[in-house]
Amino acid sequence: MSASELAAAVGRALDVDAEAFHATAREEATQLKEEIRSGTFDNTEAIVGMELELYAVDDRTDALRRVPRQLLELIGFEKELGLHNAEMQTSPQPLNSHGLAAQRDELKASLLPAQQRVQSEGIRLVSDGMWTVPPNGETGREYLCDCVEEDGVRIGTNMTDAVRYHTMANTGYPSAFALDAPHVSLSAETVMPESLITSIQPHYQIPHAPDLPEYFSYALRIAAPVLALGVNSPFFPPDLYDDAPDADIVADAHMENRIGVFESVLNPPEGDPTPPKVCFPPDFDSVEEAIDDIVEDDTIVPRRLQSGTRFDDDFVHFRHKHGSYWRWVRPVFEGPTRSAANARIEFRPLPAQPTVDDAVAFEALVAGLMESLVRFEHPIQSLDWETAKSNFYAATRDGLEADIEWITADGATTTATDKIYGELFEHAREGLEQRGLSAEAAHEYIRPLRERVDRRVTPARWKHDYVRRRVEENVPLAEAIWGMQAAYIRQQKETLLEGTFLDWLDR
């Protein structure tokens, strides 16, 4: 699509009656609530799924690479925000031994031929929380900020040609389009800085839709310790850092900058009265309240929509609102057919992981916890919401070293890391066994994460230790970060499909 065609499409997207759109979404929400009350969104068993995002690099230099759109289609991956991004989704599977194995096998079966195909173009797909090496001949700032104006419409030069991404830069919603992190400053004119980050997103489908608020409250309270296990983005592209001593930049680095990037780019700037869209969500007293929260959320890009052939096209405006309901844990209501209609929880704070087996380990952990904590009515549900939120942001800053407050099974409050994770892993194992996995199989899924705790090493800590050591040896920060990135990609080449992050620690 040419710049003029894209600008014209953005113009049409902006010329939508927002009030009419919102009124229709509210009507659809009323119908959705009726379907939930009638049992349409109930299922006989829990279902799991996964979204996996990657970015492309030059196979020789590790520099970020744009993926030709035709190549992306050939490998069967979906477009994401940046031209360097690729995304895949697994098919939903029952939460049992075969379902989890199918999730892992589908990821590997898709990634193997994809890597082989892009390699012929000198490209490699990387699973990582944040890229740090800009394209050859460009700075990170240039790549993220380049845009043109066509007929009064701002168009990000390195953004995919999906109209909604470009429309977001031209609406009245006051997104800051800026980065706010220790010693980092960047201000853009589009949402493109958000393309720094990539994630995995495990999904857990709830058997009985009206029970969603109970499951959701547990998901909010495990968000901090689960995120602390998975942190993987302590550093930015070096040219984005302010003029500060290298040692200070390293010492002040957050273990998971992905959270701050998403929030600072897409939310309004500090002091603006508009409510943030990217945030830690509230508890809900009912499934109807969860639906209402989605309906009343600001929609950045309203659209004229027509119902299609899917069952959930009866709620097509509600579903569109949900697409920009950016909460770190969020409820989802959809289904291509009436029989497949489902309510699920999307667990969104996790960055992309070093290997496929690490990603599936988190999928198993979250699903096992959802099964077990609810069944046993674990007292962590009584943890104050403000404390759960504080825990979450502490995890983004400090990873496994964060002071996370937890309520144990016997009702005691603790911040002891081994105690917290001892309970988490035990309950996840029990939850998986309840779904038919053997004790040995449940242990094997969780083992890569348990050993992260035992060794007190996360991917972010591995990266941070590498850069810290090099800076202490008087290596310039940029060289240290790029050396770390080269080491990360080199290790991943050997283990992405057959191995875990633990293999990196034993070499």
PDB file of N, CA, C and O in Angstrom, residues 33-85:
ATOM      1  N   LYS A  33     -23.979 -10.461  27.580  1.00  0.00           N
ATOM      2  CA  LYS A  33     -24.302 -10.850  28.956  1.00  0.00           C
ATOM      3  C   LYS A  33     -25.418 -11.886  28.984  1.00  0.00           C
ATOM      4  O   LYS A  33     -25.388 -12.832  29.786  1.00  0.00           O
ATOM      5  N   GLU A  34     -26.396 -11.717  28.118  1.00  0.00           N
ATOM      6  CA  GLU A  34     -27.495 -12.684  28.059  1.00  0.00           C
ATOM      7  C   GLU A  34     -26.987 -14.052  27.612  1.00  0.00           C
ATOM      8  O   GLU A  34     -27.405 -15.090  28.150  1.00  0.00           O
ATOM      9  N   GLU A  35     -26.089 -14.067  26.644  1.00  0.00           N
ATOM     10  CA  GLU A  35     -25.521 -15.343  26.185  1.00  0.00           C
ATOM     11  C   GLU A  35     -24.720 -16.008  27.298  1.00  0.00           C
ATOM     12  O   GLU A  35     -24.752 -17.234  27.456  1.00  0.00           O
ATOM     13  N   ILE A  36     -24.001 -15.224  28.078  1.00  0.00           N
ATOM     14  CA  ILE A  36     -23.227 -15.794  29.180  1.00  0.00           C
ATOM     15  C   ILE A  36     -24.156 -16.369  30.233  1.00  0.00           C
ATOM     16  O   ILE A  36     -23.932 -17.478  30.747  1.00  0.00           O
ATOM     17  N   ARG A  37     -25.218 -15.649  30.565  1.00  0.00           N
ATOM     18  CA  ARG A  37     -26.178 -16.151  31.561  1.00  0.00           C
ATOM     19  C   ARG A  37     -26.855 -17.438  31.087  1.00  0.00           C
ATOM     20  O   ARG A  37     -27.197 -18.294  31.909  1.00  0.00           O
ATOM     21  N   SER A  38     -27.021 -17.584  29.783  1.00  0.00           N
ATOM     22  CA  SER A  38     -27.691 -18.781  29.256  1.00  0.00           C
ATOM     23  C   SER A  38     -26.748 -19.971  29.128  1.00  0.00           C
ATOM     24  O   SER A  38     -27.173 -21.061  28.758  1.00  0.00           O
ATOM     25  N   GLY A  39     -25.453 -19.764  29.387  1.00  0.00           N
ATOM     26  CA  GLY A  39     -24.489 -20.867  29.360  1.00  0.00           C
ATOM     27  C   GLY A  39     -23.758 -21.050  28.054  1.00  0.00           C
ATOM     28  O   GLY A  39     -22.965 -21.990  27.910  1.00  0.00           O
ATOM     29  N   THR A  40     -23.972 -20.157  27.082  1.00  0.00           N
ATOM     30  CA  THR A  40     -23.334 -20.298  25.773  1.00  0.00           C
ATOM     31  C   THR A  40     -21.814 -20.310  25.872  1.00  0.00           C
ATOM     32  O   THR A  40     -21.138 -21.018  25.111  1.00  0.00           O
ATOM     33  N   PHE A  41     -21.257 -19.551  26.812  1.00  0.00           N
ATOM     34  CA  PHE A  41     -19.809 -19.418  26.914  1.00  0.00           C
ATOM     35  C   PHE A  41     -19.187 -20.392  27.918  1.00  0.00           C
ATOM     36  O   PHE A  41     -18.007 -20.275  28.249  1.00  0.00           O
ATOM     37  N   ASP A  42     -19.946 -21.360  28.381  1.00  0.00           N
ATOM     38  CA  ASP A  42     -19.413 -22.394  29.266  1.00  0.00           C
ATOM     39  C   ASP A  42     -18.785 -23.512  28.446  1.00  0.00           C
ATOM     40  O   ASP A  42     -19.170 -23.765  27.291  1.00  0.00           O
ATOM     41  N   ASN A  43     -17.824 -24.207  29.032  1.00  0.00           N
ATOM     42  CA  ASN A  43     -17.143 -25.314  28.369  1.00  0.00           C
ATOM     43  C   ASN A  43     -16.968 -26.452  29.358  1.00  0.00           C
ATOM     44  O   ASN A  43     -16.961 -26.253  30.571  1.00  0.00           O
ATOM     45  N   THR A  44     -16.793 -27.640  28.841  1.00  0.00           N
ATOM     46  CA  THR A  44     -16.670 -28.801  29.721  1.00  0.00           C
ATOM     47  C   THR A  44     -15.301 -28.913  30.353  1.00  0.00           C
ATOM     48  O   THR A  44     -15.128 -29.631  31.338  1.00  0.00           O
ATOM     49  N   GLU A  45     -14.309 -28.233  29.808  1.00  0.00           N
ATOM     50  CA  GLU A  45     -12.957 -28.345  30.353  1.00  0.00           C
ATOM     51  C   GLU A  45     -12.167 -27.078  30.093  1.00  0.00           C
ATOM     52  O   GLU A  45     -12.534 -26.255  29.259  1.00  0.00           O
ATOM     53  N   ALA A  46     -11.083 -26.954  30.830  1.00  0.00           N
ATOM     54  CA  ALA A  46     -10.193 -25.816  30.621  1.00  0.00           C
ATOM     55  C   ALA A  46      -9.410 -26.008  29.324  1.00  0.00           C
ATOM     56  O   ALA A  46      -9.049 -27.124  28.945  1.00  0.00           O
ATOM     57  N   ILE A  47      -9.162 -24.891  28.634  1.00  0.00           N
ATOM     58  CA  ILE A  47      -8.432 -24.884  27.369  1.00  0.00           C
ATOM     59  C   ILE A  47      -7.258 -23.918  27.496  1.00  0.00           C
ATOM     60  O   ILE A  47      -7.355 -22.888  28.163  1.00  0.00           O
ATOM     61  N   VAL A  48      -6.137 -24.257  26.845  1.00  0.00           N
ATOM     62  CA  VAL A  48      -4.979 -23.364  26.862  1.00  0.00           C
ATOM     63  C   VAL A  48      -4.590 -22.979  25.440  1.00  0.00           C
ATOM     64  O   VAL A  48      -4.900 -23.685  24.472  1.00  0.00           O
ATOM     65  N   GLY A  49      -3.920 -21.839  25.319  1.00  0.00           N
ATOM     66  CA  GLY A  49      -3.412 -21.360  24.042  1.00  0.00           C
ATOM     67  C   GLY A  49      -2.251 -20.419  24.289  1.00  0.00           C
ATOM     68  O   GLY A  49      -1.934 -20.074  25.432  1.00  0.00           O
ATOM     69  N   MET A  50      -1.620 -19.976  23.207  1.00  0.00           N
ATOM     70  CA  MET A  50      -0.415 -19.161  23.345  1.00  0.00           C
ATOM     71  C   MET A  50      -0.242 -18.254  22.137  1.00  0.00           C
ATOM     72  O   MET A  50      -0.506 -18.653  21.003  1.00  0.00           O
ATOM     73  N   GLU A  51       0.176 -17.018  22.382  1.00  0.00           N
ATOM     74  CA  GLU A  51       0.654 -16.121  21.334  1.00  0.00           C
ATOM     75  C   GLU A  51       2.154 -15.935  21.538  1.00  0.00           C
ATOM     76  O   GLU A  51       2.612 -15.742  22.663  1.00  0.00           O
ATOM     77  N   LEU A  52       2.887 -15.984  20.455  1.00  0.00           N
ATOM     78  CA  LEU A  52       4.344 -15.850  20.512  1.00  0.00           C
ATOM     79  C   LEU A  52       4.786 -14.805  19.498  1.00  0.00           C
ATOM     80  O   LEU A  52       4.478 -14.903  18.313  1.00  0.00           O
ATOM     81  N   GLU A  53       5.484 -13.777  19.973  1.00  0.00           N
ATOM     82  CA  GLU A  53       5.998 -12.713  19.111  1.00  0.00           C
ATOM     83  C   GLU A  53       7.513 -12.843  18.978  1.00  0.00           C
ATOM     84  O   GLU A  53       8.197 -13.230  19.927  1.00  0.00           O
ATOM     85  N   LEU A  54       8.024 -12.516  17.802  1.00  0.00           N
ATOM     86  CA  LEU A  54       9.462 -12.564  17.542  1.00  0.00           C
ATOM     87  C   LEU A  54       9.875 -11.311  16.786  1.00  0.00           C
ATOM     88  O   LEU A  54       9.034 -10.570  16.282  1.00  0.00           O
ATOM     89  N   TYR A  55      11.190 -11.086  16.702  1.00  0.00           N
ATOM     90  CA  TYR A  55      11.688 -10.050  15.814  1.00  0.00           C
ATOM     91  C   TYR A  55      12.781 -10.642  14.935  1.00  0.00           C
ATOM     92  O   TYR A  55      13.355 -11.691  15.245  1.00  0.00           O
ATOM     93  N   ALA A  56      13.043  -9.981  13.808  1.00  0.00           N
ATOM     94  CA  ALA A  56      13.990 -10.491  12.829  1.00  0.00           C
ATOM     95  C   ALA A  56      15.313  -9.744  12.908  1.00  0.00           C
ATOM     96  O   ALA A  56      15.345  -8.526  13.120  1.00  0.00           O
ATOM     97  N   VAL A  57      16.411 -10.488  12.733  1.00  0.00           N
ATOM     98  CA  VAL A  57      17.741  -9.885  12.714  1.00  0.00           C
ATOM     99  C   VAL A  57      18.515 -10.390  11.499  1.00  0.00           C
ATOM    100  O   VAL A  57      18.178 -11.419  10.901  1.00  0.00           O
ATOM    101  N   ASP A  58      19.546  -9.648  11.146  1.00  0.00           N
ATOM    102  CA  ASP A  58      20.465 -10.084  10.117  1.00  0.00           C
ATOM    103  C   ASP A  58      21.257 -11.274  10.651  1.00  0.00           C
ATOM    104  O   ASP A  58      21.836 -11.207  11.748  1.00  0.00           O
ATOM    105  N   ASP A  59      21.295 -12.348   9.896  1.00  0.00           N
ATOM    106  CA  ASP A  59      21.901 -13.583  10.403  1.00  0.00           C
ATOM    107  C   ASP A  59      23.413 -13.477  10.553  1.00  0.00           C
ATOM    108  O   ASP A  59      24.028 -14.301  11.227  1.00  0.00           O
ATOM    109  N   ARG A  60      24.020 -12.462   9.969  1.00  0.00           N
ATOM    110  CA  ARG A  60      25.467 -12.303  10.096  1.00  0.00           C
ATOM    111  C   ARG A  60      25.856 -11.259  11.135  1.00  0.00           C
ATOM    112  O   ARG A  60      26.825 -11.433  11.868  1.00  0.00           O
ATOM    113  N   THR A  61      25.087 -10.168  11.216  1.00  0.00           N
ATOM    114  CA  THR A  61      25.485  -9.043  12.068  1.00  0.00           C
ATOM    115  C   THR A  61      24.633  -8.884  13.324  1.00  0.00           C
ATOM    116  O   THR A  61      24.978  -8.078  14.194  1.00  0.00           O
ATOM    117  N   ASP A  62      23.527  -9.606  13.424  1.00  0.00           N
ATOM    118  CA  ASP A  62      22.579  -9.495  14.546  1.00  0.00           C
ATOM    119  C   ASP A  62      21.816  -8.172  14.553  1.00  0.00           C
ATOM    120  O   ASP A  62      21.083  -7.877  15.497  1.00  0.00           O
ATOM    121  N   ALA A  63      21.977  -7.345  13.534  1.00  0.00           N
ATOM    122  CA  ALA A  63      21.239  -6.088  13.449  1.00  0.00           C
ATOM    123  C   ALA A  63      19.789  -6.361  13.086  1.00  0.00           C
ATOM    124  O   ALA A  63      19.470  -7.328  12.386  1.00  0.00           O
ATOM    125  N   LEU A  64      18.890  -5.517  13.569  1.00  0.00           N
ATOM    126  CA  LEU A  64      17.475  -5.670  13.281  1.00  0.00           C
ATOM    127  C   LEU A  64      17.236  -5.671  11.771  1.00  0.00           C
ATOM    128  O   LEU A  64      17.886  -4.926  11.031  1.00  0.00           O
ATOM    129  N   ARG A  65      16.304  -6.518  11.312  1.00  0.00           N
ATOM    130  CA  ARG A  65      15.990  -6.599   9.882  1.00  0.00           C
ATOM    131  C   ARG A  65      14.488  -6.437   9.660  1.00  0.00           C
ATOM    132  O   ARG A  65      13.672  -6.987  10.398  1.00  0.00           O
ATOM    133  N   ARG A  66      14.131  -5.726   8.632  1.00  0.00           N
ATOM    134  CA  ARG A  66      12.743  -5.685   8.175  1.00  0.00           C
ATOM    135  C   ARG A  66      12.445  -6.998   7.442  1.00  0.00           C
ATOM    136  O   ARG A  66      13.266  -7.462   6.652  1.00  0.00           O
ATOM    137  N   VAL A  67      11.263  -7.551   7.691  1.00  0.00           N
ATOM    138  CA  VAL A  67      10.875  -8.802   7.033  1.00  0.00           C
ATOM    139  C   VAL A  67       9.984  -8.459   5.847  1.00  0.00           C
ATOM    140  O   VAL A  67       8.923  -7.851   6.032  1.00  0.00           O
ATOM    141  N   PRO A  68      10.359  -8.833   4.648  1.00  0.00           N
ATOM    142  CA  PRO A  68       9.481  -8.586   3.504  1.00  0.00           C
ATOM    143  C   PRO A  68       8.095  -9.173   3.753  1.00  0.00           C
ATOM    144  O   PRO A  68       7.966 -10.304   4.247  1.00  0.00           O
ATOM    145  N   ARG A  69       7.043  -8.416   3.421  1.00  0.00           N
ATOM    146  CA  ARG A  69       5.683  -8.854   3.709  1.00  0.00           C
ATOM    147  C   ARG A  69       5.354 -10.174   3.019  1.00  0.00           C
ATOM    148  O   ARG A  69       4.661 -11.023   3.584  1.00  0.00           O
ATOM    149  N   GLN A  70       5.838 -10.360   1.801  1.00  0.00           N
ATOM    150  CA  GLN A  70       5.572 -11.600   1.085  1.00  0.00           C
ATOM    151  C   GLN A  70       6.217 -12.783   1.801  1.00  0.00           C
ATOM    152  O   GLN A  70       5.625 -13.869   1.890  1.00  0.00           O
ATOM    153  N   LEU A  71       7.418 -12.566   2.346  1.00  0.00           N
ATOM    154  CA  LEU A  71       8.101 -13.626   3.080  1.00  0.00           C
ATOM    155  C   LEU A  71       7.328 -13.978   4.341  1.00  0.00           C
ATOM    156  O   LEU A  71       7.199 -15.160   4.700  1.00  0.00           O
ATOM    157  N   LEU A  72       6.797 -12.972   5.030  1.00  0.00           N
ATOM    158  CA  LEU A  72       6.019 -13.217   6.238  1.00  0.00           C
ATOM    159  C   LEU A  72       4.807 -14.087   5.924  1.00  0.00           C
ATOM    160  O   LEU A  72       4.463 -15.006   6.677  1.00  0.00           O
ATOM    161  N   GLU A  73       4.151 -13.816   4.810  1.00  0.00           N
ATOM    162  CA  GLU A  73       3.002 -14.615   4.412  1.00  0.00           C
ATOM    163  C   GLU A  73       3.414 -16.041   4.062  1.00  0.00           C
ATOM    164  O   GLU A  73       2.715 -17.006   4.379  1.00  0.00           O
ATOM    165  N   LEU A  74       4.571 -16.185   3.424  1.00  0.00           N
ATOM    166  CA  LEU A  74       5.035 -17.513   3.036  1.00  0.00           C
ATOM    167  C   LEU A  74       5.277 -18.415   4.237  1.00  0.00           C
ATOM    168  O   LEU A  74       5.028 -19.626   4.183  1.00  0.00           O
ATOM    169  N   ILE A  75       5.771 -17.835   5.329  1.00  0.00           N
ATOM    170  CA  ILE A  75       6.065 -18.661   6.503  1.00  0.00           C
ATOM    171  C   ILE A  75       4.846 -18.802   7.420  1.00  0.00           C
ATOM    172  O   ILE A  75       4.917 -19.469   8.454  1.00  0.00           O
ATOM    173  N   GLY A  76       3.733 -18.170   7.046  1.00  0.00           N
ATOM    174  CA  GLY A  76       2.498 -18.355   7.800  1.00  0.00           C
ATOM    175  C   GLY A  76       2.421 -17.588   9.098  1.00  0.00           C
ATOM    176  O   GLY A  76       1.637 -17.936   9.975  1.00  0.00           O
ATOM    177  N   PHE A  77       3.217 -16.513   9.225  1.00  0.00           N
ATOM    178  CA  PHE A  77       3.188 -15.708  10.443  1.00  0.00           C
ATOM    179  C   PHE A  77       2.369 -14.448  10.196  1.00  0.00           C
ATOM    180  O   PHE A  77       2.178 -14.016   9.057  1.00  0.00           O
ATOM    181  N   GLU A  78       1.906 -13.834  11.275  1.00  0.00           N
ATOM    182  CA  GLU A  78       1.075 -12.648  11.175  1.00  0.00           C
ATOM    183  C   GLU A  78       1.913 -11.386  11.338  1.00  0.00           C
ATOM    184  O   GLU A  78       2.948 -11.386  12.004  1.00  0.00           O
ATOM    185  N   LYS A  79       1.436 -10.293  10.732  1.00  0.00           N
ATOM    186  CA  LYS A  79       2.088  -8.997  10.881  1.00  0.00           C
ATOM    187  C   LYS A  79       1.848  -8.456  12.286  1.00  0.00           C
ATOM    188  O   LYS A  79       0.793  -8.658  12.867  1.00  0.00           O
ATOM    189  N   GLU A  80       2.855  -7.778  12.807  1.00  0.00           N
ATOM    190  CA  GLU A  80       2.692  -7.044  14.055  1.00  0.00           C
ATOM    191  C   GLU A  80       3.059  -5.590  13.773  1.00  0.00           C
ATOM    192  O   GLU A  80       3.133  -5.169  12.635  1.00  0.00           O
ATOM    193  N   LEU A  81       3.290  -4.805  14.834  1.00  0.00           N
ATOM    194  CA  LEU A  81       3.443  -3.363  14.679  1.00  0.00           C
ATOM    195  C   LEU A  81       4.585  -2.956  13.754  1.00  0.00           C
ATOM    196  O   LEU A  81       4.418  -2.163  12.826  1.00  0.00           O
ATOM    197  N   GLY A  82       5.784  -3.486  13.994  1.00  0.00           N
ATOM    198  CA  GLY A  82       6.953  -3.079  13.227  1.00  0.00           C
ATOM    199  C   GLY A  82       7.212  -3.984  12.034  1.00  0.00           C
ATOM    200  O   GLY A  82       6.787  -5.150  12.021  1.00  0.00           O
ATOM    201  N   LEU A  83       7.936  -3.467  11.040  1.00  0.00           N
ATOM    202  CA  LEU A  83       8.278  -4.286   9.888  1.00  0.00           C
ATOM    203  C   LEU A  83       9.229  -5.421  10.252  1.00  0.00           C
ATOM    204  O   LEU A  83       9.418  -6.346   9.460  1.00  0.00           O
ATOM    205  N   HIS A  84       9.814  -5.365  11.427  1.00  0.00           N
ATOM    206  CA  HIS A  84      10.731  -6.411  11.890  1.00  0.00           C
ATOM    207  C   HIS A  84      10.013  -7.490  12.694  1.00  0.00           C
ATOM    208  O   HIS A  84      10.630  -8.482  13.088  1.00  0.00           O
ATOM    209  N   ASN A  85       8.725  -7.313  12.967  1.00  0.00           N
ATOM    210  CA  ASN A  85       7.982  -8.210  13.854  1.00  0.00           C
ATOM    211  C   ASN A  85       7.314  -9.362  13.111  1.00  0.00           C
ATOM    212  O   ASN A  85       6.965  -9.241  11.934  1.00  0.00           O
TER     213      ASN A  85
END
